[in-house]
Coordinates of C-alpha atoms in Angstrom, one line a residue:
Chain Y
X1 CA -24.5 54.9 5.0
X2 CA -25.1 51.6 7.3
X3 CA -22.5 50.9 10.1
X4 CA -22.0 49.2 13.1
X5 CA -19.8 49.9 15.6
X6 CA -19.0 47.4 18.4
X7 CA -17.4 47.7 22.2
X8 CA -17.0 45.2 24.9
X9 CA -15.2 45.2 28.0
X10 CA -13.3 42.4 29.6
X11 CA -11.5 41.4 32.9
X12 CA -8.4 42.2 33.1
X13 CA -5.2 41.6 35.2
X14 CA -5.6 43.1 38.6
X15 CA -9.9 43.6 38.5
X16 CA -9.1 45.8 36.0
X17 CA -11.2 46.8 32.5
X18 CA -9.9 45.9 29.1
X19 CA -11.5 46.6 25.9
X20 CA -11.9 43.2 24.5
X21 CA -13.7 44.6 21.7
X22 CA -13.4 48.4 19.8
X23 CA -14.4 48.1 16.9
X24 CA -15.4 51.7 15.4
X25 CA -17.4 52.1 11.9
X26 CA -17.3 55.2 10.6
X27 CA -18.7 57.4 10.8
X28 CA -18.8 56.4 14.3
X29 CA -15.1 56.2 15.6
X30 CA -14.1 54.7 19.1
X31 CA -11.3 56.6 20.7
X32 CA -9.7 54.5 23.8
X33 CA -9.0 57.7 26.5
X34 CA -8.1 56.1 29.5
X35 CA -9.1 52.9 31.1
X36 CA -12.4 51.8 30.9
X37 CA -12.3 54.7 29.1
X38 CA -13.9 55.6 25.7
X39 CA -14.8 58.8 22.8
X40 CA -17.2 58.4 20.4
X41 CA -15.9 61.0 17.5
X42 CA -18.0 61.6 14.4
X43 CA -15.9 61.0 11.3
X44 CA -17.9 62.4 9.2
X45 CA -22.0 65.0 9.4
X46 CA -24.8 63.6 10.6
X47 CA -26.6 61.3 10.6
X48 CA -28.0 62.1 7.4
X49 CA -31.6 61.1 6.0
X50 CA -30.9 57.2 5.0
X51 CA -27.9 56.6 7.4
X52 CA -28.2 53.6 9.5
X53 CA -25.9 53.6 12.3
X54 CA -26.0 51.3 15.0
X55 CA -23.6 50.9 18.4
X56 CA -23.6 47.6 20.4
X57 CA -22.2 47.8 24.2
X58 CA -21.3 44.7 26.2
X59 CA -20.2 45.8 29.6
X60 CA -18.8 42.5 31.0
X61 CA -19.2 41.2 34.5
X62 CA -17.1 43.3 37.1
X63 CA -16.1 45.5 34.2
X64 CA -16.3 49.0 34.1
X65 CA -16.8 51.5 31.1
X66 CA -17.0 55.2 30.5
X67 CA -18.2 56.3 27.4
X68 CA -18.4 60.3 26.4
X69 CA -18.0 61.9 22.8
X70 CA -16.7 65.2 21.9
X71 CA -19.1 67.1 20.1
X72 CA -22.9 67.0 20.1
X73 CA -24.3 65.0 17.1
X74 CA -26.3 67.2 14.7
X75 CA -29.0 65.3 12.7
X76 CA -29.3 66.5 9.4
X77 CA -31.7 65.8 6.4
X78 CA -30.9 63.3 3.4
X79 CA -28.6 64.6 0.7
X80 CA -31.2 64.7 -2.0
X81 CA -32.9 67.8 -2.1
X82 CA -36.2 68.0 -3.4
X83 CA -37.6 64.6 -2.9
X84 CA -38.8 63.6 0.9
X85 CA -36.3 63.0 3.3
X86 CA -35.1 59.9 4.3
X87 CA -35.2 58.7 8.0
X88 CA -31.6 58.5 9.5
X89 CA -31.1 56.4 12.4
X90 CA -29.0 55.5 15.4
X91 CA -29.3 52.3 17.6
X92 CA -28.0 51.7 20.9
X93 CA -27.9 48.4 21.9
X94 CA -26.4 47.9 25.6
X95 CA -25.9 44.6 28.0
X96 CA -24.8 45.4 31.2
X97 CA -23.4 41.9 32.8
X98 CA -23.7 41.5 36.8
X99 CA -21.3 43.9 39.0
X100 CA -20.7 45.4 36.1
X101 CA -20.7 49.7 35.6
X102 CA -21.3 52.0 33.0
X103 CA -21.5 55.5 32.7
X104 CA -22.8 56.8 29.3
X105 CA -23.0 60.4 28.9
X106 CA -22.5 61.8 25.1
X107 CA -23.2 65.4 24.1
X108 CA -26.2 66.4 23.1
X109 CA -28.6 65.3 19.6
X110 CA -29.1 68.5 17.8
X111 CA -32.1 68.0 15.2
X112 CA -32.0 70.6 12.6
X113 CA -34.7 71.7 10.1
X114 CA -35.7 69.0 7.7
X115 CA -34.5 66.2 9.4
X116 CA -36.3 63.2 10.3
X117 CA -35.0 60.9 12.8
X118 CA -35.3 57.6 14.8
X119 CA -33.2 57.6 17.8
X120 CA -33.6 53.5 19.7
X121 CA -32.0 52.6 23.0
X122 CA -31.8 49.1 24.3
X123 CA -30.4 48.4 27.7
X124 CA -30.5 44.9 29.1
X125 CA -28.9 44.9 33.1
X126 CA -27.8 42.4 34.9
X127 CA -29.7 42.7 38.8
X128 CA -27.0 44.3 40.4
X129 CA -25.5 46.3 37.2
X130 CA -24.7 50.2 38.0
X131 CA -25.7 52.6 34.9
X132 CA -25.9 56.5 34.4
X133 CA -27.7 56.5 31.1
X134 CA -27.6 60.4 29.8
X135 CA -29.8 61.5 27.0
X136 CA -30.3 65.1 25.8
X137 CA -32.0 66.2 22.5
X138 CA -32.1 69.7 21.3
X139 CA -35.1 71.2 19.3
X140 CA -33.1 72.7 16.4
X141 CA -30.2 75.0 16.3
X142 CA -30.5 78.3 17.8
X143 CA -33.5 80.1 16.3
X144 CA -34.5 77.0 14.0
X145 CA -37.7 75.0 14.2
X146 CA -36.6 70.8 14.6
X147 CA -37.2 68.5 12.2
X148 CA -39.3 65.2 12.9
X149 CA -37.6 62.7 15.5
X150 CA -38.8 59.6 17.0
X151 CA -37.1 58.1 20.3
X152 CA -37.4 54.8 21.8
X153 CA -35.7 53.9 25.2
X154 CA -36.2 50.8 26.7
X155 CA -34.2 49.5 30.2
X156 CA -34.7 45.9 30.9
X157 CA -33.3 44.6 34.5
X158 CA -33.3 40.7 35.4
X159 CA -35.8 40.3 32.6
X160 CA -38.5 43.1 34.0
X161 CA -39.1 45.9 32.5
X162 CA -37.9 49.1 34.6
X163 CA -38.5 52.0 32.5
X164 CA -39.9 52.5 28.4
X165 CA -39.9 55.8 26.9
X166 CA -40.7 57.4 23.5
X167 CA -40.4 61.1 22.7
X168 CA -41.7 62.3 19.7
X169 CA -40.6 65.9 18.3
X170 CA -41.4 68.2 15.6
X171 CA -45.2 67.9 15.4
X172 CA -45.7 71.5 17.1
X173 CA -49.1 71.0 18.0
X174 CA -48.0 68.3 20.5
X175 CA -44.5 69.7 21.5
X176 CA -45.7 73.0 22.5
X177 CA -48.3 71.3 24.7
X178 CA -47.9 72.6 28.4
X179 CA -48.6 68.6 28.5
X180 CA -45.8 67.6 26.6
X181 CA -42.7 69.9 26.6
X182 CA -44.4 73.2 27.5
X183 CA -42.2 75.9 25.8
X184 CA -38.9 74.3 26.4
X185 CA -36.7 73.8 23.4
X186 CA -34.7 70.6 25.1
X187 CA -35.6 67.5 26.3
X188 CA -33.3 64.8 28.1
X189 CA -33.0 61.7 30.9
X190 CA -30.4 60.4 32.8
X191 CA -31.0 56.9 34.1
X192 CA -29.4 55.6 37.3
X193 CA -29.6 52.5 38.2
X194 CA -27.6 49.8 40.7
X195 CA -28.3 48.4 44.5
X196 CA -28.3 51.6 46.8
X197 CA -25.8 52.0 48.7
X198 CA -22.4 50.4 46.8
X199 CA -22.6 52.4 44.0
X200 CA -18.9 54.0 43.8
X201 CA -20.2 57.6 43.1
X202 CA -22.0 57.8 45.9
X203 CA -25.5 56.4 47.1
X204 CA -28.3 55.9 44.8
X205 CA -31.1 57.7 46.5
X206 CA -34.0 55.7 47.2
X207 CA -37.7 56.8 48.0
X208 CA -39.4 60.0 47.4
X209 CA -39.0 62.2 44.2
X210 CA -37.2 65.5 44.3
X211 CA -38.0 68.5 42.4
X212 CA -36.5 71.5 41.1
X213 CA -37.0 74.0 38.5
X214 CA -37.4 72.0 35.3
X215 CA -36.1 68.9 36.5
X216 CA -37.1 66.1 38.8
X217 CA -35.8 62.9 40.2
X218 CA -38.2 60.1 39.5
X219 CA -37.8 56.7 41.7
X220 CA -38.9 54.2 39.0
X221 CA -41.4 51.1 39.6
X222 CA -38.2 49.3 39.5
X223 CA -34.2 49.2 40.7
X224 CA -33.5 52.9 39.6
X225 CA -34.3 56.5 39.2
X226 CA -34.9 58.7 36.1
X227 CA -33.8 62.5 36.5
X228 CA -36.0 64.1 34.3
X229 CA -35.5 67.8 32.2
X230 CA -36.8 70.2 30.3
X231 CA -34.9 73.9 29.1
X232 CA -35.1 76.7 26.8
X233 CA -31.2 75.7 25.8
X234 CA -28.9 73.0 25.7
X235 CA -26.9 74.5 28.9
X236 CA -29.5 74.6 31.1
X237 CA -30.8 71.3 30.5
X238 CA -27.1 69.8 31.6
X239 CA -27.5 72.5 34.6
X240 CA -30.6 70.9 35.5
X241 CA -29.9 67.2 35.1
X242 CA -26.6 67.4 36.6
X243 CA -28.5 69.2 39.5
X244 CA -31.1 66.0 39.4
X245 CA -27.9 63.9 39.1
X246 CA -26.3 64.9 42.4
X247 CA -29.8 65.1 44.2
X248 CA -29.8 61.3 42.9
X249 CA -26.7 60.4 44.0
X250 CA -25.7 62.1 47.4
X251 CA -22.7 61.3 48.3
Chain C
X1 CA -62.2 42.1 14.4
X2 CA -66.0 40.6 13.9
X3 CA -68.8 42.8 13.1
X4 CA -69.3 45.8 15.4
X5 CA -72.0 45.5 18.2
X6 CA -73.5 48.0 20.1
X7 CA -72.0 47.9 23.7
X8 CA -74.2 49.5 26.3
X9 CA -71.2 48.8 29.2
X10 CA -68.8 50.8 27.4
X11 CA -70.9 53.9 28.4
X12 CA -71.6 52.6 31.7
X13 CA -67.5 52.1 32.1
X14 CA -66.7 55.8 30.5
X15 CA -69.6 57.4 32.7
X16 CA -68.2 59.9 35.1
X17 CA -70.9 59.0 37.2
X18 CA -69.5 55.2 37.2
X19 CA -68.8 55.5 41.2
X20 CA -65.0 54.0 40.9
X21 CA -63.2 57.9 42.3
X22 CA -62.1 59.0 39.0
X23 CA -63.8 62.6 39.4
X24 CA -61.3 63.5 42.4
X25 CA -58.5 63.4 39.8
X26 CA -57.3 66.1 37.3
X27 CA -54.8 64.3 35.3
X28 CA -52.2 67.0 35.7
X29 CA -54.3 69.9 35.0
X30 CA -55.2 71.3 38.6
X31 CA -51.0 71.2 38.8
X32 CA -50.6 73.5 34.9
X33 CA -53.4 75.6 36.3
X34 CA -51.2 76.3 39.1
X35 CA -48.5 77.1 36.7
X36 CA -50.1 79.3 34.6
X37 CA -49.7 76.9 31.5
X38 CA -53.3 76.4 31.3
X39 CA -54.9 79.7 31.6
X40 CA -57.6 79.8 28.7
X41 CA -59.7 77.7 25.8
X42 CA -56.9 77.6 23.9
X43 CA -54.1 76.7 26.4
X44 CA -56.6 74.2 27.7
X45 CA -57.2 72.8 24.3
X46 CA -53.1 72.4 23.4
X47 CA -52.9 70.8 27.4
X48 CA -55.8 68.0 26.2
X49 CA -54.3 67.2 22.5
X50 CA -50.8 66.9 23.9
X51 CA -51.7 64.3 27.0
X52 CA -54.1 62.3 24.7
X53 CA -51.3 62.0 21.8
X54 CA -49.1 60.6 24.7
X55 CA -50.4 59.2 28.2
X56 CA -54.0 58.9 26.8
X57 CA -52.6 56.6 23.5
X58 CA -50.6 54.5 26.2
X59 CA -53.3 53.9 28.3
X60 CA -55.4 53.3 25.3
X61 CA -53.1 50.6 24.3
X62 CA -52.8 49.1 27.7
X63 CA -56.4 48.7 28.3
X64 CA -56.7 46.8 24.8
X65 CA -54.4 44.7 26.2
X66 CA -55.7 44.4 29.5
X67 CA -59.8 43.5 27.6
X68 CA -57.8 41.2 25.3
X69 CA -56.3 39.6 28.5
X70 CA -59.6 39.7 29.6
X71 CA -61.3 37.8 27.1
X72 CA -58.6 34.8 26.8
X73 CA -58.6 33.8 30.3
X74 CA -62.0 33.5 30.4
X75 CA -61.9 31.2 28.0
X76 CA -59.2 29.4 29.0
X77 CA -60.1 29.6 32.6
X78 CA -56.5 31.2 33.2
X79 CA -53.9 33.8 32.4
X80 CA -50.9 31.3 31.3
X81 CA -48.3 31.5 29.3
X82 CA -48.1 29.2 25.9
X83 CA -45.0 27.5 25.7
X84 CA -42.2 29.2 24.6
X85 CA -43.6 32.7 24.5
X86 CA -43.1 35.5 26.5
X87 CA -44.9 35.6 30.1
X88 CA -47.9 37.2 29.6
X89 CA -50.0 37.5 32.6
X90 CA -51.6 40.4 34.6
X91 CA -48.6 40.9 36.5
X92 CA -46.3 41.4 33.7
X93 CA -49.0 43.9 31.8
X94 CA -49.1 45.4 35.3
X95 CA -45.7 45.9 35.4
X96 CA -45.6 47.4 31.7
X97 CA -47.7 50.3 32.7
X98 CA -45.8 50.8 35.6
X99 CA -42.6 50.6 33.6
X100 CA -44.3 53.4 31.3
X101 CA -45.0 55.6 33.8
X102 CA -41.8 57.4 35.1
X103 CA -43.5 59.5 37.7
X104 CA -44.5 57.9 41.4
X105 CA -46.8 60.3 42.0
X106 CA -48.6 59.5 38.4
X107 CA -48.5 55.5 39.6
X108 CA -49.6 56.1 43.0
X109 CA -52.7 58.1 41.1
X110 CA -53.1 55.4 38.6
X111 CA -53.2 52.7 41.2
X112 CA -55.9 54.2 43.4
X113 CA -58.1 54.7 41.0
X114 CA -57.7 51.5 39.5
X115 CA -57.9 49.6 42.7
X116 CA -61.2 51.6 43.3
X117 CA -62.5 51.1 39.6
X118 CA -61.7 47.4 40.3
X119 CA -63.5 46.9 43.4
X120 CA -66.8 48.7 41.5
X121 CA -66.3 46.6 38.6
X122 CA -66.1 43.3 40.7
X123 CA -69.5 44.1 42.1
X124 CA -71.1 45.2 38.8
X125 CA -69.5 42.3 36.2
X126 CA -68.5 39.6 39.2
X127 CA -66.4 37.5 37.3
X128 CA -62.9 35.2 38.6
X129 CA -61.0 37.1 35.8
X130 CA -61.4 40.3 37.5
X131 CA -60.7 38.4 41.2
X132 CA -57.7 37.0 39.0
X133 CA -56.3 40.6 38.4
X134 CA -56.7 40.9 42.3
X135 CA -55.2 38.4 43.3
X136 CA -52.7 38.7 40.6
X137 CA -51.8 42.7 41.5
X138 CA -52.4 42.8 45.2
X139 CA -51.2 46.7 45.3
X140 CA -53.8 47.6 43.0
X141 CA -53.7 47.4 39.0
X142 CA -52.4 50.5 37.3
X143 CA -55.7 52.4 35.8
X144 CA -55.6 51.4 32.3
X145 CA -55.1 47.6 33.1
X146 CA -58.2 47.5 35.5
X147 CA -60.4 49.6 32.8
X148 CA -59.3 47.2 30.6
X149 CA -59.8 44.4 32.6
X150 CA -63.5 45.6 33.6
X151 CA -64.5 46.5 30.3
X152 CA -63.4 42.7 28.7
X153 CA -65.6 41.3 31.0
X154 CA -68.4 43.1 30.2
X155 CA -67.9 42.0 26.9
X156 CA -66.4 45.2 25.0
X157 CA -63.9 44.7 22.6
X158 CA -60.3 46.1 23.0
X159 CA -60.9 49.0 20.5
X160 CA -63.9 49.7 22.9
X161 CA -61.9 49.9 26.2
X162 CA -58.9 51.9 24.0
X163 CA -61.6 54.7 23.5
X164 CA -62.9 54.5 27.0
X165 CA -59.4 54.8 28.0
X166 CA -58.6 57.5 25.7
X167 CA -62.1 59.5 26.6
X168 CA -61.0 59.1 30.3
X169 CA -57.4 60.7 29.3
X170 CA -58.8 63.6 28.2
X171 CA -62.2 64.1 29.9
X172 CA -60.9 64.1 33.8
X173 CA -58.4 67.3 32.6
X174 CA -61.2 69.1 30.6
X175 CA -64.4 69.0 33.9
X176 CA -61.4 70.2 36.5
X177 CA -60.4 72.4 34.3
X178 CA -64.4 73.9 33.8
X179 CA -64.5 73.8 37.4
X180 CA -60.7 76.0 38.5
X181 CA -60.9 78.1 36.1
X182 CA -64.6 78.7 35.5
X183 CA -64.7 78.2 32.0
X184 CA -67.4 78.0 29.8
X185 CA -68.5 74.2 30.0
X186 CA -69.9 74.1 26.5
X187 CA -67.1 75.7 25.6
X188 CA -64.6 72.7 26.7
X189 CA -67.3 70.2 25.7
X190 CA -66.6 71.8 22.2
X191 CA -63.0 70.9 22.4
X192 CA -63.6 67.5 23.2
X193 CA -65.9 67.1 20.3
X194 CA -62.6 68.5 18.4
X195 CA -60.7 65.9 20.1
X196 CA -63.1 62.8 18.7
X197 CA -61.0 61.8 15.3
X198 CA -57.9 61.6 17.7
X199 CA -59.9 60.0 20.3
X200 CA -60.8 57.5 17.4
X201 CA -57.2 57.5 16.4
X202 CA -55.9 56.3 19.6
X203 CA -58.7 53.7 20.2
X204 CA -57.5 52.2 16.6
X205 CA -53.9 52.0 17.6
X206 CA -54.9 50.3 20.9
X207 CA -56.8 47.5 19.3
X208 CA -54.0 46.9 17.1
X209 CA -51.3 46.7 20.0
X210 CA -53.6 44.5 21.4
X211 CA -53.9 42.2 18.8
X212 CA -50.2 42.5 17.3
X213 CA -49.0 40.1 20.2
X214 CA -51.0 37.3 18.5
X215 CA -49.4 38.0 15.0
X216 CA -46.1 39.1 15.1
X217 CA -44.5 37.1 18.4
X218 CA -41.5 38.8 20.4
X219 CA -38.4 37.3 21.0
X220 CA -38.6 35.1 23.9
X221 CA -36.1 37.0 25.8
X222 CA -38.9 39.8 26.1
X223 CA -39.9 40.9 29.3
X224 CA -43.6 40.1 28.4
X225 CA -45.4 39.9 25.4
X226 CA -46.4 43.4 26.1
X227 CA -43.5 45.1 25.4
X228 CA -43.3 46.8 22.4
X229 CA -46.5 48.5 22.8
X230 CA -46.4 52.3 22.9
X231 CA -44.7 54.1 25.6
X232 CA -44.6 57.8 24.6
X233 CA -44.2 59.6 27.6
X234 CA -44.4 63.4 28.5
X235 CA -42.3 64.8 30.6
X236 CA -44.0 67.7 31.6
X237 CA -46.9 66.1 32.9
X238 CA -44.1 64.5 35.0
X239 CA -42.7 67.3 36.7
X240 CA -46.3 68.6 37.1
X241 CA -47.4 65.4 38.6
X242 CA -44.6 65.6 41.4
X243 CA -45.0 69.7 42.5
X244 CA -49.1 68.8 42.8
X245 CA -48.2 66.1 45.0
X246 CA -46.0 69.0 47.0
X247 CA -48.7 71.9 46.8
X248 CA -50.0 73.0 49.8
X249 CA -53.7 73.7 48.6
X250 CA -55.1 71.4 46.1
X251 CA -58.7 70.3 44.9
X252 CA -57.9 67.0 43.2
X253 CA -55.8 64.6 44.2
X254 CA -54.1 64.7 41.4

């Protein structure tokens, strides 16, 4: 299955958000929730091996946009049993535009047995653009060794690079590296970027990294932080980069 | 690539005895010792296989880069930027390591010891590409850039600074690690042998990054013509990177 869905924001009356553009492809549906405001829902399992899904953001300058989904996204292998899987994957293309906010936080990416994966995030910001970026991959369902997945996450502000990331899982002789991810069985990020201090949510922090147990709030090179996790489950890898999250963000 | 020459620099650069610093740093390991995640041989060996297969191919790639850099600004007599490409200068290579690199505490590490491997190199192989990079990064070039840098002037090709990269990823860890937990040196020397198809591995994959730039040109809107080089990063090695920084008794710096 290819598809591509599209969103973009626009100014509307009164300095407030409209969705100019929601344009959902299924199996990846847009849900309008509120202002600003949207779900992605999965109408239909996956992605499968051979599914090429794709999701193009443009946060408009001044805009606003909140983007969540309901469930986590379980990657599965191709339908053909038998002969080798098919990669499956899911690009995220985003342009934040100057003044401009967005808050992308989805549930988790479960990666079960057999699948293999290619997860690629593009994030082009404006200078003074305010993102929380939230990423969270799970190694397998409960009890199950992952398949093979490849991430790529690259954040571009003002034309400089601020932060480039791959992750690769399901080669166990690197994942259980005390190196790599140790014995956690989840892996995730949350991004933060904008000019400290006018950030709505509070005050980016600036400076010196904070640590806690299993997480850590990275200052970047750049304009932004990177809370960083790692956890045997799913719930305490949110604990722990919400925990990063508010250390980041003081308010 | 032309026909393969023997390169008596490349040993000089990945000598631990080359006096540039880099025996006061562990690469994370004094930090996992701390931990308990590195306890033994085979802990040790999973810690060294895991950082080579992610900061030790980055900084492999980098420091292709960095002796490909090198090499076409001495002949050119500068680092500028053909028309209509990408910027592509020491700063913005620079800035791609430091964009890879999540962790202040691993930049600040990877600074000094560039900065000091830079200074030695500048006496050894005095050359106005290596004053370039100087100039160019006055805060000091990230580690892999300046081994780069250093090893393209003394005429090494990027595969040959990928592997010195790549030996340095992985050779750092394994003496601290011979040294806190008083393992058996032969033993660890046996791991790195282990280690030398991957080591080979990574050294391949740098000299292609460096040379992919030439054939395949990014968009323009790139950052630099750097960035779609490798950037697999391990999170771990973050968080241990950040408590070492914090720990109250420590041998290496980092």
């Amino acid at each position: 299955m290819t598809a591509r869905a599209v969103l973009a924001t626009a100014p509307g009356p009164g300095g407030r958000t409209v969705l100019a553009t929601m344009r959902s492809a299924p199996p990846i549906t847009l849900r309008r929730t509120g202002p600003g405001q949207v779900y992605l829902v999965a109408t239909a399992a996956g992605p499968l091996g051979g599914d090429d899904l794709a999701l193009d953001i443009d946060v408009a300058p001044g805009t606003a946009l909140d983007v969540r989904s309901v469930a986590s996204t379980l990657v599965l292998p191709g339908p053909r049993p038998g002969s080798a899987p098919e990669e499956s994957s899911m690009t995220i293309t985003a342009r934040i535009g100057a003044g401009a906010s967005l808050r992308f936080a989805p549930e988790p990416t479960v990666l079960a047995a057999g699948c293999r994966h290619r997860m690629t995030v593009r994030l082009e910001l404006a200078p003074d653009a305010r993102v929380l970026w939230r990423e969270e991959i799970v190694f397998g369902r409960y009890g199950e060794a992952p398949g093979r997945c490849r991430t790529r996450f690259d954040a571009v502000v003002g034309g400089r690079p601020l932060l480039r990331q791959e992750f690769t899982v399901g080669d166990p002789a690197i994942d259980a590296s005390p190196a790599v991810y140790g014995d956690a069985r989840c892996v995730g990020g949350t991004l933060i970027t904008g000019p400290p201090g006018t950030a709505g949510s509070g005050s980016l922090l600036a400076g010196e990294a904070v640590i806690g147990d299993g997480w850590a709030v990275l200052p970047l090179a750049g304009p932004g932080v990177l809370v960083s996790a790692l956890a045997p489950d799913a719930a305490g890898l949110r604990r722990r980069l919400e925990r990063g999250e508010t250390a980041a963000l003081p308010r | 690539m032309s026909a393969p020459s023997l390169n008596a620099a490349l040993l000089l650069l990945a000598d631990s005895r080359l006096p540039a610093g880099g025996h006061g740093h562990s690469g994370g390991a004094e930090a996992a010792i701390a931990a308990g995640a590195v306890r033994d041989l085979p802990t040790l060996a999973a810690f060294l296989r895991g950082r080579l297969a992610t900061s030790g191919l980055v900084a492999a790639c980098l420091a292709a880069s960095a002796c490909a850099l090198a090499a076409s600004s001495a002949g050119s007599g500068t680092a500028g930027d053909p028309a209509g490409a990408p910027p592509g200068g020491w700063a913005e290579l620079d800035a791609e390591a430091g964009a890879r690199t999540a962790s202040p505490a691993q930049r600040e590490a990877s600074r000094v010891q560039g900065r000091l491997l830079l200074r030695t190199a500048r006496r050894i192989w005095p050359s106005p590409v290596l004053d370039g990079l100087a100039r160019a990064v006055p805060e000091g070039a990230h580690h892999p850039v300046a081994l780069g840098a250093a090893a393209g002037v003394a005429g090494c090709a990027p595969g040959e600074a990928a592997l010195a990269a790549a030996y340095a990823a992985v050779t750092g860890p394994a003496t601290a690690a011979v040294r806190l937990l008083g393992l058996d040196p032969v033993a660890v020397h046996r791991l790195l042998a282990d280690l030398a198809p991957d080591l080979e591995r990574a050294a391949s994959t740098g000299s292609g990054a460096a040379a992919s730039p030439a054939s395949v040109p990014p968009p323009r809107t790139a950052a630099s013509v750097w960035a779609e080089l490798p950037a697999h990063s391990a999170p771990a090695l973050d968080l241990l990177a950040e408590r070492h920084l914090r720990a109250g008794l420590r041998l290496f710096v980092s």
